[in-house]
Amino acid sequence: MKKEENIPNFKVPESYFETFEERLFSKMAEESFPKNAGFKIPEQYFEKLDSRILKAVAASEKPKKIIPLFPRKYFGYAAAIAASLVIGFTLFNTKRNTSQLDSLQLAAIDTYIEEGNLNMDLYDLTSYIEDEDVPDIDLDAKYFSDSSLKEYLLENIDTETLINEQ
Amino acid sequence: MVEEQELVTALQTDGAKEAAFRELVAQYKERLYWQIRNMVLDHDDADDVLQNTFIKIFRNIKSFKGESKLHTWMYRIAANESITFLNKKAKRNNVSIDNVKSNAVRKLETDVYFEGDQLQLQFQKAIATLPERQRLIFTMKYFEDHTFEELSEILETSVGGLKSSYHIAVKKITEFIKTDETL
């Protein structure tokens, strides 16, 4: 059997032989898997798809019609009630706690988003942010405690991703 | 077929955007559909996710800066939309994502748009046990023949990481099928 030194000009990628069995057995196992998934599509689906997609895109671009909650004639009454409530609230509740108000608003916003009412994802959000805005984003540590960050990572990142990224 | 760079320029030009988008849909609808279908399994769900994917592409094409190839960016949006869809479905029905996946596989048994035999059904059951990202890697590589280099650009993960994730997936599927057969 020839020794490796006899072919000094050839090299193999790092860990090639160490991982050879793994790749070989994986390839052999794959051979026994079905070649296709077994899915079917309705007749003429792809032929009709273009016009459906274009319609869906056009519909999503149309400004949505806003239906008022209250007809205009009730505005006067509503304004009067709101004004008296504000005055009453100011008169009887002068020791208003602003920090409590802030946290209440944040909690309400959190719930609103968590319930899926904010129909936006990463692409929608990033479309509102320009490159030059990024350094201005205030990523103050006070927004994420170590424990909530840890909880987020444990819930959202699977172990394999972490191992693979090492 | 229009070259990708020409298509990007046209998509970002107001007067030419619509015609270019038609071309884009014609070129990519089938590839994106199968990528999504392999993740969500049900045809109607795949159809919804595909439409949302194209809506996202149309809305965000102005902010596409060409840091990756156009098709890479589109496959990435389709991948994210599929995973978002599964998460939303789990949340809406107040169940875990594993539950959503196992329900989707169970539904295949009576699905008029599934013509797979027992082995194909068992294969789908095995794939459904994989974590989301691993499942995405496996289906995109196995059924859609993407190379690891392409997948690395789409999923923004190293080739080495993808390879090991893929081999782990193959191993898990093999073990699932073996155990399932002995039951």
XYZ file of C-alpha atoms in Angstrom:
349
model
C 0.000 0.000 0.000
C 1.392 3.347 -1.025
C 2.035 5.874 1.668
C 0.595 9.395 1.568
C 4.093 10.830 1.088
C 4.157 9.367 -2.447
C 1.523 11.830 -3.613
C 2.639 15.075 -2.012
C 0.877 17.366 -4.509
C -2.614 16.231 -3.646
C -4.532 17.595 -0.739
C -7.984 16.884 0.652
C -10.326 19.322 2.397
C -9.969 19.557 6.148
C -11.677 16.699 8.065
C -12.434 14.965 4.743
C -11.589 11.464 5.957
C -12.929 12.048 9.463
C -16.384 12.867 8.102
C -16.316 10.454 5.145
C -18.375 7.699 6.840
C -20.986 10.190 7.954
C -21.429 11.467 4.405
C -21.381 7.988 2.899
C -24.026 6.591 5.268
C -26.142 9.685 4.794
C -25.962 9.227 1.004
C -26.859 5.532 1.314
C -29.812 6.318 3.588
C -31.054 8.941 1.135
C -31.149 6.325 -1.634
C -34.005 4.600 0.162
C -36.114 7.774 0.487
C -38.979 8.385 -1.989
C -37.868 10.507 -4.911
C -40.859 12.841 -4.832
C -43.174 14.177 -2.166
C -46.422 12.840 -3.650
C -48.189 16.203 -3.909
C -50.708 17.085 -6.614
C -52.059 20.455 -7.680
C -55.497 21.374 -9.038
C -55.834 21.261 -12.815
C -54.613 24.415 -14.585
C -53.388 25.822 -11.251
C -50.152 27.328 -12.556
C -51.799 28.557 -15.771
C -54.315 30.613 -13.806
C -51.947 31.600 -11.024
C -50.358 34.700 -12.629
C -53.618 36.625 -12.936
C -54.665 35.655 -9.382
C -51.362 36.855 -7.948
C -51.531 40.125 -9.895
C -55.075 40.687 -8.618
C -54.040 39.935 -5.020
C -51.107 42.350 -5.302
C -53.332 45.081 -6.794
C -55.923 44.577 -4.034
C -53.271 44.815 -1.330
C -52.019 48.097 -2.803
C -55.440 49.787 -2.801
C -55.938 52.196 0.094
C -58.422 50.682 2.528
C -61.768 52.468 2.903
C -62.200 53.712 6.460
C -65.676 53.187 7.884
C -66.354 55.624 10.741
C -67.299 53.999 14.043
C -69.793 56.759 14.786
C -71.739 58.801 12.277
C -70.739 62.464 12.090
C -73.907 63.715 13.851
C -72.815 62.109 17.131
C -69.428 63.839 17.119
C -70.740 66.844 19.105
C -72.162 64.668 21.891
C -69.051 62.489 21.963
C -66.797 65.552 22.169
C -68.850 66.996 25.021
C -68.773 63.724 26.991
C -65.044 63.313 26.372
C -64.351 66.903 27.475
C -66.310 66.490 30.721
C -64.531 63.195 31.421
C -61.137 64.836 30.914
C -62.056 67.761 33.189
C -63.481 65.425 35.844
C -60.459 63.179 35.687
C -58.071 66.136 36.015
C -60.021 67.607 38.929
C -60.365 64.424 40.966
C -57.143 62.732 40.095
C -54.453 65.368 40.350
C -51.865 62.903 41.709
C -51.542 61.071 38.449
C -48.687 58.636 38.310
C -46.984 59.080 34.937
C -44.696 56.085 35.237
C -47.722 53.846 35.815
C -49.319 55.357 32.723
C -46.184 54.649 30.687
C -46.035 51.036 31.780
C -49.743 50.613 31.147
C -49.318 51.864 27.611
C -46.321 49.615 26.988
C -48.191 46.590 28.348
C -51.167 47.384 26.134
C -48.901 47.736 23.111
C -47.200 44.413 23.960
C -50.545 42.629 24.197
C -51.716 44.237 20.971
C -48.636 42.960 19.126
C -48.627 39.537 20.803
C -52.228 38.939 19.806
C -51.152 39.326 16.206
C -53.064 42.581 15.619
C -50.049 44.348 14.230
C -49.995 42.748 10.840
C -46.347 43.455 10.101
C -43.301 41.300 9.811
C -39.592 41.884 9.447
C -39.896 42.965 5.803
C -42.655 45.480 6.522
C -40.772 46.910 9.481
C -37.445 47.182 7.694
C -39.075 48.995 4.800
C -39.647 51.900 7.229
C -36.035 52.010 8.363
C -33.298 53.573 6.274
C -29.644 52.513 6.648
C -28.755 55.826 8.260
C -31.440 55.283 10.938
C -29.802 52.119 12.244
C -27.088 53.773 14.407
C -29.789 55.969 15.960
C -31.814 53.033 17.248
C -31.622 53.177 21.000
C -30.753 49.645 22.007
C -30.430 50.512 25.629
C -29.809 47.482 27.823
C -32.709 48.471 30.051
C -35.190 47.200 27.426
C -33.936 43.631 27.575
C -33.062 42.059 30.867
C -30.602 39.158 30.727
C -33.324 36.752 31.748
C -35.781 37.834 29.040
C -33.026 37.717 26.419
C -32.115 34.208 27.568
C -35.771 33.178 27.474
C -36.147 34.585 23.940
C -33.064 32.741 22.672
C -34.148 29.462 24.272
C -37.604 29.710 22.738
C -36.633 30.899 19.295
C -33.324 29.292 18.408
C -33.003 25.543 18.121
C -29.925 23.778 19.384
C -28.837 22.634 15.962
C -28.684 26.188 14.667
C -26.442 27.096 17.574
C -24.205 24.078 17.035
C -24.039 24.719 13.306
C -23.147 28.357 13.770
C -20.170 27.569 15.972
C -35.876 34.826 -20.201
C -35.019 38.355 -19.034
C -31.680 38.667 -17.218
C -31.981 39.128 -13.481
C -30.197 42.485 -13.323
C -32.416 43.920 -16.072
C -35.442 42.659 -14.181
C -34.310 44.333 -10.948
C -33.787 47.666 -12.723
C -37.212 47.445 -14.371
C -38.865 46.454 -11.066
C -37.447 49.559 -9.451
C -38.570 51.866 -12.271
C -42.107 53.172 -11.881
C -43.238 52.866 -15.511
C -41.766 49.404 -16.027
C -42.532 47.863 -12.653
C -45.783 46.086 -13.511
C -44.567 44.407 -16.678
C -41.366 43.327 -14.926
C -43.371 41.937 -12.023
C -45.483 39.859 -14.435
C -42.261 38.416 -15.818
C -41.001 37.726 -12.298
C -44.198 35.877 -11.342
C -44.067 33.822 -14.543
C -40.427 32.865 -13.921
C -40.598 31.994 -10.236
C -44.167 30.979 -9.352
C -43.566 27.224 -9.663
C -40.247 27.101 -7.828
C -41.537 29.224 -4.956
C -44.796 27.245 -4.814
C -42.992 23.902 -4.336
C -40.643 25.355 -1.747
C -43.667 26.574 0.266
C -45.778 23.450 -0.342
C -43.035 21.238 1.078
C -43.221 23.252 4.286
C -46.974 23.795 4.742
C -48.137 20.566 2.973
C -51.689 21.706 2.210
C -52.319 23.136 -1.273
C -54.662 25.953 -0.179
C -52.246 27.021 2.553
C -49.384 26.952 0.039
C -51.465 29.085 -2.325
C -52.091 31.689 0.421
C -48.442 31.794 1.465
C -47.316 32.085 -2.166
C -49.606 35.072 -2.755
C -48.343 36.741 0.423
C -44.782 36.077 -0.693
C -45.348 37.850 -4.013
C -47.157 40.726 -2.271
C -44.109 41.142 0.002
C -41.765 41.002 -2.987
C -43.779 43.666 -4.842
C -43.970 45.958 -1.806
C -40.331 45.675 -0.859
C -38.629 45.584 -4.241
C -37.750 49.297 -3.945
C -35.668 48.575 -0.857
C -33.897 45.615 -2.518
C -30.307 46.825 -2.705
C -28.770 43.952 -4.639
C -26.659 42.727 -1.732
C -27.817 39.248 -2.658
C -29.198 37.910 -5.930
C -32.870 38.641 -6.601
C -33.875 34.974 -6.620
C -31.948 34.347 -3.383
C -33.864 37.203 -1.754
C -37.169 35.796 -3.038
C -36.464 32.269 -1.776
C -35.580 33.819 1.612
C -38.904 35.688 1.752
C -40.780 32.485 0.826
C -38.912 30.574 3.563
C -39.729 33.214 6.180
C -43.341 33.468 5.058
C -43.761 29.675 5.375
C -42.375 29.629 8.908
C -44.387 32.736 9.882
C -47.519 31.048 8.525
C -46.957 27.906 10.638
C -46.290 29.984 13.761
C -49.400 32.114 13.199
C -51.516 29.008 12.653
C -50.217 27.526 15.914
C -50.963 30.752 17.771
C -54.414 31.128 16.227
C -55.399 27.579 17.205
C -53.598 27.884 20.529
C -51.510 24.763 19.910
C -47.783 24.073 19.531
C -46.097 24.246 16.134
C -45.412 20.470 16.364
C -49.137 20.002 16.685
C -49.773 22.091 13.565
C -47.273 19.969 11.624
C -48.617 16.607 12.805
C -52.192 17.732 11.999
C -51.087 18.777 8.521
C -49.494 15.349 7.927
C -52.579 13.549 9.257
C -54.733 15.564 6.854
C -52.640 14.272 3.934
C -54.243 10.837 4.329
C -57.542 12.220 3.046
C -56.186 15.091 0.941
C -57.346 14.965 -2.682
C -54.151 16.755 -3.665
C -51.886 14.100 -2.187
C -51.304 10.988 -4.235
C -48.404 9.546 -2.276
C -48.218 5.890 -1.263
C -47.569 4.595 2.281
C -43.843 5.156 1.984
C -44.303 8.766 0.867
C -46.750 9.357 3.716
C -44.316 7.888 6.213
C -41.581 10.076 4.698
C -43.741 13.175 5.229
C -44.416 12.130 8.828
C -40.684 11.791 9.413
C -39.919 15.198 7.847
C -42.606 16.814 10.031
C -40.701 15.785 13.164
C -37.710 17.976 12.217
C -37.326 21.449 13.740
C -38.437 24.229 11.356
C -35.073 25.333 10.071
C -33.735 21.807 9.637
C -36.907 20.893 7.777
C -36.443 23.883 5.496
C -32.835 22.899 4.792
C -33.773 19.274 4.154
C -36.722 19.939 1.834
C -34.942 22.674 -0.135
C -31.945 20.423 -0.685
C -33.692 17.092 -1.198
C -36.780 18.030 -3.219
C -35.685 21.225 -4.912
C -32.075 20.340 -5.566
C -30.531 23.543 -4.269
C -26.781 23.273 -3.767
C -25.381 23.912 -0.292
C -23.744 27.070 -1.671
C -27.115 28.416 -2.848
C -28.728 27.470 0.452
C -25.930 29.212 2.287
C -26.825 32.482 0.503
C -30.581 32.015 0.932
C -30.531 31.066 4.601
C -27.457 33.126 5.498
C -25.770 30.154 7.165
C -22.325 28.629 6.589
C -22.005 25.726 4.121
C -20.483 23.572 6.882
C -23.393 24.274 9.199
C -25.907 23.448 6.473
C -24.178 20.186 5.591
C -24.168 18.973 9.151
C -27.784 20.069 9.634
C -28.736 18.144 6.478
C -26.933 14.976 7.585
C -28.569 15.173 11.014
C -31.951 15.495 9.257
C -31.262 12.427 7.078
C -30.256 10.477 10.178
C -33.397 11.498 12.081
C -35.646 10.600 9.131
C -33.966 7.205 8.729
C -34.360 6.472 12.430
C -38.018 7.589 12.398
C -38.827 5.329 9.443
C -37.051 2.369 11.085
C -38.915 2.843 14.376
C -42.223 3.447 12.613
C -41.834 0.200 10.634
C -41.215 -1.876 13.759
C -44.305 -0.482 15.541
